[in-house]
Short mmCIF file of C-alpha atoms and ligand atoms in Angstrom, two decimals:
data_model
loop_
_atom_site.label_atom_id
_atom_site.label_comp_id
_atom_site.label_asym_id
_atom_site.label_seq_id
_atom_site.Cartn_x
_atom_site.Cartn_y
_atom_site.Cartn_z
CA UNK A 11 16.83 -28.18 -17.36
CA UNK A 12 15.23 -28.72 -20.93
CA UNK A 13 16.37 -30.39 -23.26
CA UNK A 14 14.37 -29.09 -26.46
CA UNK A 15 16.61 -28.85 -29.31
CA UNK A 16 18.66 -25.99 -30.63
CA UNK A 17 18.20 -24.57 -26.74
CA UNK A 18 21.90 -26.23 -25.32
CA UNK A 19 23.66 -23.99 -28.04
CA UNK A 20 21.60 -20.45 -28.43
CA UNK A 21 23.25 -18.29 -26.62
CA UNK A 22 20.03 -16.18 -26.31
CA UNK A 23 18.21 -15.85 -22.76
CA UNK A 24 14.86 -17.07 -22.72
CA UNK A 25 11.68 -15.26 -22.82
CA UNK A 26 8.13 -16.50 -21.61
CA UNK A 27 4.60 -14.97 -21.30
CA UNK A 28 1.83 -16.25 -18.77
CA UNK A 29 -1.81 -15.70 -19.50
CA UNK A 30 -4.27 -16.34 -16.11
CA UNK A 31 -7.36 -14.47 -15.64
CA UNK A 32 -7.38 -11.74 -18.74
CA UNK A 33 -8.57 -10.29 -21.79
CA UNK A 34 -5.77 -11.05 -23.31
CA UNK A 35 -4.77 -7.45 -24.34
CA UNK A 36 -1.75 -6.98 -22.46
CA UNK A 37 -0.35 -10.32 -24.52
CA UNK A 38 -1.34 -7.99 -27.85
CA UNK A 39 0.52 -4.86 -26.72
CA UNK A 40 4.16 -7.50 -27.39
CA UNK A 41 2.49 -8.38 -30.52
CA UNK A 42 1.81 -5.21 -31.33
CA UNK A 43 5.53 -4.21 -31.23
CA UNK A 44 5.89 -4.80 -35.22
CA UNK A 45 8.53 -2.63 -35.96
CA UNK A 46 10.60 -3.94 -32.81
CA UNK A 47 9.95 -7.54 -32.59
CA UNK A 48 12.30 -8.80 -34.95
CA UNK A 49 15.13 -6.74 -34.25
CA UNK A 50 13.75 -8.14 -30.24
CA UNK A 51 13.88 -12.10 -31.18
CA UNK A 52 17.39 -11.42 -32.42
CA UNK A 53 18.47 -11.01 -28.70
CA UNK A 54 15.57 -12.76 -26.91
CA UNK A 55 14.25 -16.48 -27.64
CA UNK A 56 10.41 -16.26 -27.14
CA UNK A 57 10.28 -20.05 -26.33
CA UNK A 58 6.63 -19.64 -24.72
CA UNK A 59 4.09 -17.52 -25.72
CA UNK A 60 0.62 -19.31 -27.08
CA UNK A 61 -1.10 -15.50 -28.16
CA UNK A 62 1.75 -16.68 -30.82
CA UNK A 63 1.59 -20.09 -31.05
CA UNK A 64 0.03 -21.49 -34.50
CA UNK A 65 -2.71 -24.11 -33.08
CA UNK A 66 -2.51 -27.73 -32.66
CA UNK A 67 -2.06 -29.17 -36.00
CA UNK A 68 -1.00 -26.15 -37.90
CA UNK A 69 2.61 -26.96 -38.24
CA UNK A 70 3.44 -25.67 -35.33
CA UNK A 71 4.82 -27.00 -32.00
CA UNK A 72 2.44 -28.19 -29.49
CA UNK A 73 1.12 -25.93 -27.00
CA UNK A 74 1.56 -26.57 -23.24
CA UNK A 75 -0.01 -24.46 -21.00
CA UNK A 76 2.54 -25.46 -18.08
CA UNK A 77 5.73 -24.34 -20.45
CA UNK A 78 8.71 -26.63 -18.82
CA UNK A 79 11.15 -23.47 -18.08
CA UNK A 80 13.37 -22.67 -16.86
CA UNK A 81 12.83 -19.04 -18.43
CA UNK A 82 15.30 -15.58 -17.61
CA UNK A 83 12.34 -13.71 -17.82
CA UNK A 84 8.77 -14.40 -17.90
CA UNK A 85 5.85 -11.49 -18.39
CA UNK A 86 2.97 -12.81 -16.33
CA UNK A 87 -0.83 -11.48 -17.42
CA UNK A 88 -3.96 -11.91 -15.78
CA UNK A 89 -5.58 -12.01 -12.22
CA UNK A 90 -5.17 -15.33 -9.76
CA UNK A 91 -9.30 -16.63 -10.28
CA UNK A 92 -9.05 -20.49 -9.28
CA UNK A 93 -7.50 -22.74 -7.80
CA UNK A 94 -5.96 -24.18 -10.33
CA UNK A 95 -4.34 -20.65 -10.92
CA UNK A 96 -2.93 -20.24 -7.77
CA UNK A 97 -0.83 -23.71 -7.93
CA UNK A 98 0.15 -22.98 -11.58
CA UNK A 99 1.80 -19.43 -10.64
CA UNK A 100 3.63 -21.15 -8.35
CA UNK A 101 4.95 -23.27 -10.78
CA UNK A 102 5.85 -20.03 -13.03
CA UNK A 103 7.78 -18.63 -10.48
CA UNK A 104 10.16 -21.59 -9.68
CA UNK A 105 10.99 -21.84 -13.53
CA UNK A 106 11.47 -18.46 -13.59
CA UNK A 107 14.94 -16.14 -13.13
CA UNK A 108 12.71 -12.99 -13.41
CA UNK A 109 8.96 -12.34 -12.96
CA UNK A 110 7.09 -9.49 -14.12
CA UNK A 111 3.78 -8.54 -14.23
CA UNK A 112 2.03 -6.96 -16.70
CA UNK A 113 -1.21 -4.85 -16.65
CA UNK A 114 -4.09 -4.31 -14.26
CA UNK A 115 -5.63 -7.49 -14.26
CA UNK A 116 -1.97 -8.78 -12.92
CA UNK A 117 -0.97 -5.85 -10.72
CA UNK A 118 -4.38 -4.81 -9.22
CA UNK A 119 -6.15 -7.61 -9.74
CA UNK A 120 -8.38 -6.26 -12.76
CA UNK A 121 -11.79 -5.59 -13.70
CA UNK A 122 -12.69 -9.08 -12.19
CA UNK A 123 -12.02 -7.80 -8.78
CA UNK A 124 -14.98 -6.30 -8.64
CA UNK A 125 -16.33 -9.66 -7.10
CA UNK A 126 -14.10 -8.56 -3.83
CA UNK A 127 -16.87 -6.12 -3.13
CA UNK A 128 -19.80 -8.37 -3.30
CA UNK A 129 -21.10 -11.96 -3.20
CA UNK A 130 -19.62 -13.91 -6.09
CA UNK A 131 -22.41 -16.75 -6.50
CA UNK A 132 -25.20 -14.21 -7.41
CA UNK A 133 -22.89 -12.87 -10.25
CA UNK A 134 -22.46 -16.65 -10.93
CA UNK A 135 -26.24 -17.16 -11.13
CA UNK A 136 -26.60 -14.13 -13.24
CA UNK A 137 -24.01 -15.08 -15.68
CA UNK A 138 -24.04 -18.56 -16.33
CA UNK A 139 -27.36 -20.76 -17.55
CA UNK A 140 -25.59 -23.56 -15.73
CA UNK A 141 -23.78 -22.44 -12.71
CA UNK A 142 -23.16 -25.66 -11.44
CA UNK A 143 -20.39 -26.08 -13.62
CA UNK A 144 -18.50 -22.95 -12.67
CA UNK A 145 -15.14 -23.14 -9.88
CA UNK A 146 -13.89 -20.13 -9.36
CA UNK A 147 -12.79 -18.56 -5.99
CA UNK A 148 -14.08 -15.60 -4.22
CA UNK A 149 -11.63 -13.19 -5.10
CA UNK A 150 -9.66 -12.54 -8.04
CA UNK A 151 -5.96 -11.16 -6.88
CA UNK A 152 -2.56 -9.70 -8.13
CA UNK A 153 0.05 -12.19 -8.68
CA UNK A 154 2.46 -10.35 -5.99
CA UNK A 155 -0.68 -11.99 -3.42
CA UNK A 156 0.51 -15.15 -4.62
CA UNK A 157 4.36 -15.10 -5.66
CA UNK A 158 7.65 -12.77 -5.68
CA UNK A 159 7.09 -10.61 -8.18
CA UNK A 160 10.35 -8.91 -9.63
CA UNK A 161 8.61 -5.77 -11.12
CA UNK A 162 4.83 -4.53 -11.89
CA UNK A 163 3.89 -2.85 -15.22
CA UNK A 164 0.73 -1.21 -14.93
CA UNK A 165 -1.80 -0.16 -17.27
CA UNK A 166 -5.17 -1.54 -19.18
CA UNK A 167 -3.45 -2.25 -21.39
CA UNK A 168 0.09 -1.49 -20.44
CA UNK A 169 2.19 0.74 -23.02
CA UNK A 170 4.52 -0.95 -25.93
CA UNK A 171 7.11 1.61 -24.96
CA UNK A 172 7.31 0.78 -21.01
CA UNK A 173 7.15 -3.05 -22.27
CA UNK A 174 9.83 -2.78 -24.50
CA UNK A 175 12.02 -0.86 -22.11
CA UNK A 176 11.31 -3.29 -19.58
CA UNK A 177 12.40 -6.42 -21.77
CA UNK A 178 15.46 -4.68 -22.86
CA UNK A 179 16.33 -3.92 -19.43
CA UNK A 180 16.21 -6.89 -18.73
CA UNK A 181 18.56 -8.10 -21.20
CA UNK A 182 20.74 -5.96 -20.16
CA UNK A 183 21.00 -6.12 -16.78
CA UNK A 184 20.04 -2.82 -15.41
CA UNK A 185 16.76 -1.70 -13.72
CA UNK A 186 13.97 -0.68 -15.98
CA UNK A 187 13.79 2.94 -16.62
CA UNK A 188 10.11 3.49 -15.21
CA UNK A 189 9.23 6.23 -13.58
CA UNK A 190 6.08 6.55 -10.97
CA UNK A 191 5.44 9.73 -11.47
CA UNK A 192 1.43 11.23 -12.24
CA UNK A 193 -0.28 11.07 -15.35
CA UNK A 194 0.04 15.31 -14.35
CA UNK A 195 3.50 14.99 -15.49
CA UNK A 196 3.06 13.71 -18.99
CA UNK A 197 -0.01 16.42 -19.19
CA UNK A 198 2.45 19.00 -18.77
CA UNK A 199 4.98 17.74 -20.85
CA UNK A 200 2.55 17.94 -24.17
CA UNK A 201 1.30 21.07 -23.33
CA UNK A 202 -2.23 19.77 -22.42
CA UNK A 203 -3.89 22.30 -20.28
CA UNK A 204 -5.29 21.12 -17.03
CA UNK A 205 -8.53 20.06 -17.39
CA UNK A 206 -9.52 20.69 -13.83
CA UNK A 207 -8.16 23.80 -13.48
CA UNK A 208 -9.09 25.24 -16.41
CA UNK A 209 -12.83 23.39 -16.50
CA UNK A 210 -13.62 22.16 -13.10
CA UNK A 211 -13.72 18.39 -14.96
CA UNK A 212 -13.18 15.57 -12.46
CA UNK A 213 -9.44 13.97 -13.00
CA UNK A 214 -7.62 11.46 -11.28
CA UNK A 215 -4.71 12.17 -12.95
CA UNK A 216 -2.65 13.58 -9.63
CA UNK A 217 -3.07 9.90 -8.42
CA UNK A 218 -2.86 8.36 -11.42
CA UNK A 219 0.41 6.55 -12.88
CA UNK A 220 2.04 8.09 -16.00
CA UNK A 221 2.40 5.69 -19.08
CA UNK A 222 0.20 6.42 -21.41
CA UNK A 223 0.80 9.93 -22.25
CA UNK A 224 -2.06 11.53 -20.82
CA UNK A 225 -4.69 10.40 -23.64
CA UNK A 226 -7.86 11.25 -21.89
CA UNK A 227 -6.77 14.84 -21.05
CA UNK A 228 -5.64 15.81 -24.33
CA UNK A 229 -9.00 14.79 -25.36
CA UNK A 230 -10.94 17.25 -23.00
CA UNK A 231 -11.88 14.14 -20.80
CA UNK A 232 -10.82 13.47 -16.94
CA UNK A 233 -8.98 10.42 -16.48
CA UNK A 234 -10.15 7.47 -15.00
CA UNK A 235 -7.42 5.76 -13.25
CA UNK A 236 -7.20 2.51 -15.94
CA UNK A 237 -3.00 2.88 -14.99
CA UNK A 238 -3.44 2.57 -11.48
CA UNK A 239 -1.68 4.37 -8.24
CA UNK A 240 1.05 6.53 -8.81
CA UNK A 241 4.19 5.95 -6.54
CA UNK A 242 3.44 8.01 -3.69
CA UNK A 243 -1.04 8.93 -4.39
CA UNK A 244 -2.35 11.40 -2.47
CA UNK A 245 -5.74 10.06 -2.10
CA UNK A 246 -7.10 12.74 0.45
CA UNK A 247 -6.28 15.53 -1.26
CA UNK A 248 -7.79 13.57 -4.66
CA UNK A 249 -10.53 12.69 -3.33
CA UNK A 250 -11.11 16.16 -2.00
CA UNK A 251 -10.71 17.61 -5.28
CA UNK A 252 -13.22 15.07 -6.77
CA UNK A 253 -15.88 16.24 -4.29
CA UNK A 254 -15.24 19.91 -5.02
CA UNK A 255 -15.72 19.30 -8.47
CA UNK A 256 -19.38 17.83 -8.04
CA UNK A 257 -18.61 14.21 -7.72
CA UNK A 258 -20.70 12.32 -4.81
CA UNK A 259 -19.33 9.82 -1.97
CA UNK A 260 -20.84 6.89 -4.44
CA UNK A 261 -19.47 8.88 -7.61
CA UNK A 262 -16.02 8.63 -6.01
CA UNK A 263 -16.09 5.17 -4.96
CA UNK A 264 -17.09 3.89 -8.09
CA UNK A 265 -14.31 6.24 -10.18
CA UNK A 266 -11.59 4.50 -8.00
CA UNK A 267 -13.54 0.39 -8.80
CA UNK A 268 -12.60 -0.06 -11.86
CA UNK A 269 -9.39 -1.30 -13.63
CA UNK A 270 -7.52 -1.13 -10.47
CA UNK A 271 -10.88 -1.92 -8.09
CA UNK A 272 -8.36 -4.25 -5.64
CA UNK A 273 -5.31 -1.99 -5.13
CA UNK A 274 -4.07 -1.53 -1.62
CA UNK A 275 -3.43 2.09 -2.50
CA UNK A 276 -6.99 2.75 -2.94
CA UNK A 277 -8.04 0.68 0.50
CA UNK A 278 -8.12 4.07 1.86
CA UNK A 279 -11.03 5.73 -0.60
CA UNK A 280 -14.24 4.32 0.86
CA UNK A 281 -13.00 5.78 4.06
CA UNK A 282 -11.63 9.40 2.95
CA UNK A 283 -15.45 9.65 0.45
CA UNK A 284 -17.69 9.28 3.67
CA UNK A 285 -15.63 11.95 5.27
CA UNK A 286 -17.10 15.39 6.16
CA UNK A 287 -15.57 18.04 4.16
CA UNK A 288 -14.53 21.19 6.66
CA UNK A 289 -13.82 23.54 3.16
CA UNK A 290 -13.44 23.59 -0.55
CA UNK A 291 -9.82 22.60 -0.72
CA UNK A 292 -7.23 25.15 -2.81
CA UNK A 293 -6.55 24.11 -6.04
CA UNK A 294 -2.90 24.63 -4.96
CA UNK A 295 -2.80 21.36 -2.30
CA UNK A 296 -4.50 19.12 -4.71
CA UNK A 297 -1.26 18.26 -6.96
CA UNK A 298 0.87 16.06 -5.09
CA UNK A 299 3.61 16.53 -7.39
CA UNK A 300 3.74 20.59 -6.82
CA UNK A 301 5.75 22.28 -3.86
CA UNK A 302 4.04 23.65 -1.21
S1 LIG B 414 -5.03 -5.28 -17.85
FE1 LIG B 414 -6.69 -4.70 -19.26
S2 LIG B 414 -5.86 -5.08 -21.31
FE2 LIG B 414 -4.52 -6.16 -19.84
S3 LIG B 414 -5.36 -8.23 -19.76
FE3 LIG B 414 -6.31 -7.09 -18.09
S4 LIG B 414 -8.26 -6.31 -18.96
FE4 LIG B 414 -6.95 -6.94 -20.68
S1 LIG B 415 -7.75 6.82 -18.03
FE1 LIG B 415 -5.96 7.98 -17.34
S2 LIG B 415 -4.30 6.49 -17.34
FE2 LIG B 415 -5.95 5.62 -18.59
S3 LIG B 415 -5.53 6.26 -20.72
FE3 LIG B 415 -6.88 7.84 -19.85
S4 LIG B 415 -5.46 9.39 -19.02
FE4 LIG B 415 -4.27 7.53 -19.34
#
């Protein structure tokens, strides 16, 4: 146990956030909660967190990337790149009650995962003026390929209001309220008119997992897939759809690599692309989420 001061008597349970592999956008969405973070720190003690920690010298506490725990709850960002990573997430996990990963990068494995697919020296070589220097491993991976994980947030970045409700959860003791339903769903619900449908744009929206309120549709444009697999994807009707509406075998592999390039759920794509297509399929079987 710690021993920092003021901790034996605040009553409050303990918050931490992890950064690994990452933009560190996911860390900004928390920030970003202005109007709720107060009212958030009166029931939660953020007692690691360096996106917020003044630097070295600046009056403020020293920062130490290993935080000495234990935490009740610790939001974990970023992909498992090095070595080094995959002992400290180990570390995270013992000092932590809860574990919960947030965004892409920690869920799918992120942009970076794109190095699954090929050889990771030559993007080494291209990169860096002194490779040499550079340790990294040959794949970058979810935490849940490395520890427990207690819940996954998705999203690039993930959305305030699915953090916030996951924190307060939390702190309350009850399951967060996040549903895995289809970006579809939250098309519907504001009225947006399908894009497909109505324009024969490509949309991965039916496989898609809701969260950020269908921005890309309202906007006339199909979405790309940056909140990862819904619950249950149906990938071969999807990826059916996507040929229909003019995309090629490469088109559709590369539409499913991005954010989310390492997510088991999408294993299946390379496969279900190179398939012969036997007839258009009905608009009808394409939604997952509609009855039969
Ligand atoms: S998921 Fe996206 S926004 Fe979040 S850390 Fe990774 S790259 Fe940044
Ligand atoms: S790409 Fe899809 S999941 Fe991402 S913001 Fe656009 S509609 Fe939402």
């Amino acid at each position: 146990m710690t021993t920092e001061p003021g901790r034996a008597t605040d009553p409050r349970p303990t918050l931490a956030v992890w950064k690994f592999a990452s933009c560190d956008g996911c860390q900004l969405t928390l920030l970003d909660c202005e109007d709720e973070l107060l009212g958030l720190t009166d029931r939660v003690r953020i007692e690691h967190f360096l996106e917020m920690t003044p630097a070295e010298g600046a009056g403020g506490e020293r920062a130490r990337l290993d935080g000495r725990g234990p935490y009740d709850l610790s939001l974990v960002e970023g992909s498992i790149t090095t070595a080094e990573d995959a002992e400290r997430i180990q570390h995270v996990r013992r000092i932590s009650r809860y574990l919960v990963t947030i965004g892409a990068c920690a869920t799918a494995g992120g942009i970076q995962a794109l190095r699954n697919f090929s050889d990771v020296d030559e993007f080494i070589a291209a990169v860096y003026a002194r490779p040499e220097y550079i340790s990294t491993l040959e794949t970058s991976t979810p935490i849940s390929a490395h520890v427990p994980v207690d819940l996954e947030l998705r999203g690039c970045p993930i959305d305030r209001r699915q953090l916030l409700e996951v924190i307060t959860a939390y702190l309350a003791g009850r399951r967060p309220r996040v549903p895995g339903h289809s970006v579809c769903f939250e098309c519907k619900r504001r009225g947006t008119t399908c894009i497909t449908v109505a324009h024969g744009i490509p949309c991965l929206g039916p496989v898609t997992h809701a969260g950020c309120g269908a921005i890309c549709p309202a906007f006339g444009r199909g979405c790309y897939g940056c909140f990862g697999p819904m619950s249950r994807p149906n990938l071969r009707s999807m990826v059916a759809q996507l040929r229909h509406d003019g995309m090629s075998e490469q088109d559709i592999q590369r539409v499913f690599r991005t954010f989310n390039a390492a997510s088991p759920e999408h294993a299946p794509v390379p496969d279900l692309a190179a398939e012969k297509q036997e007839r258009p399929p009905a608009t009808t079987e394409t939604h997952p989420e509609r009855p039969a």
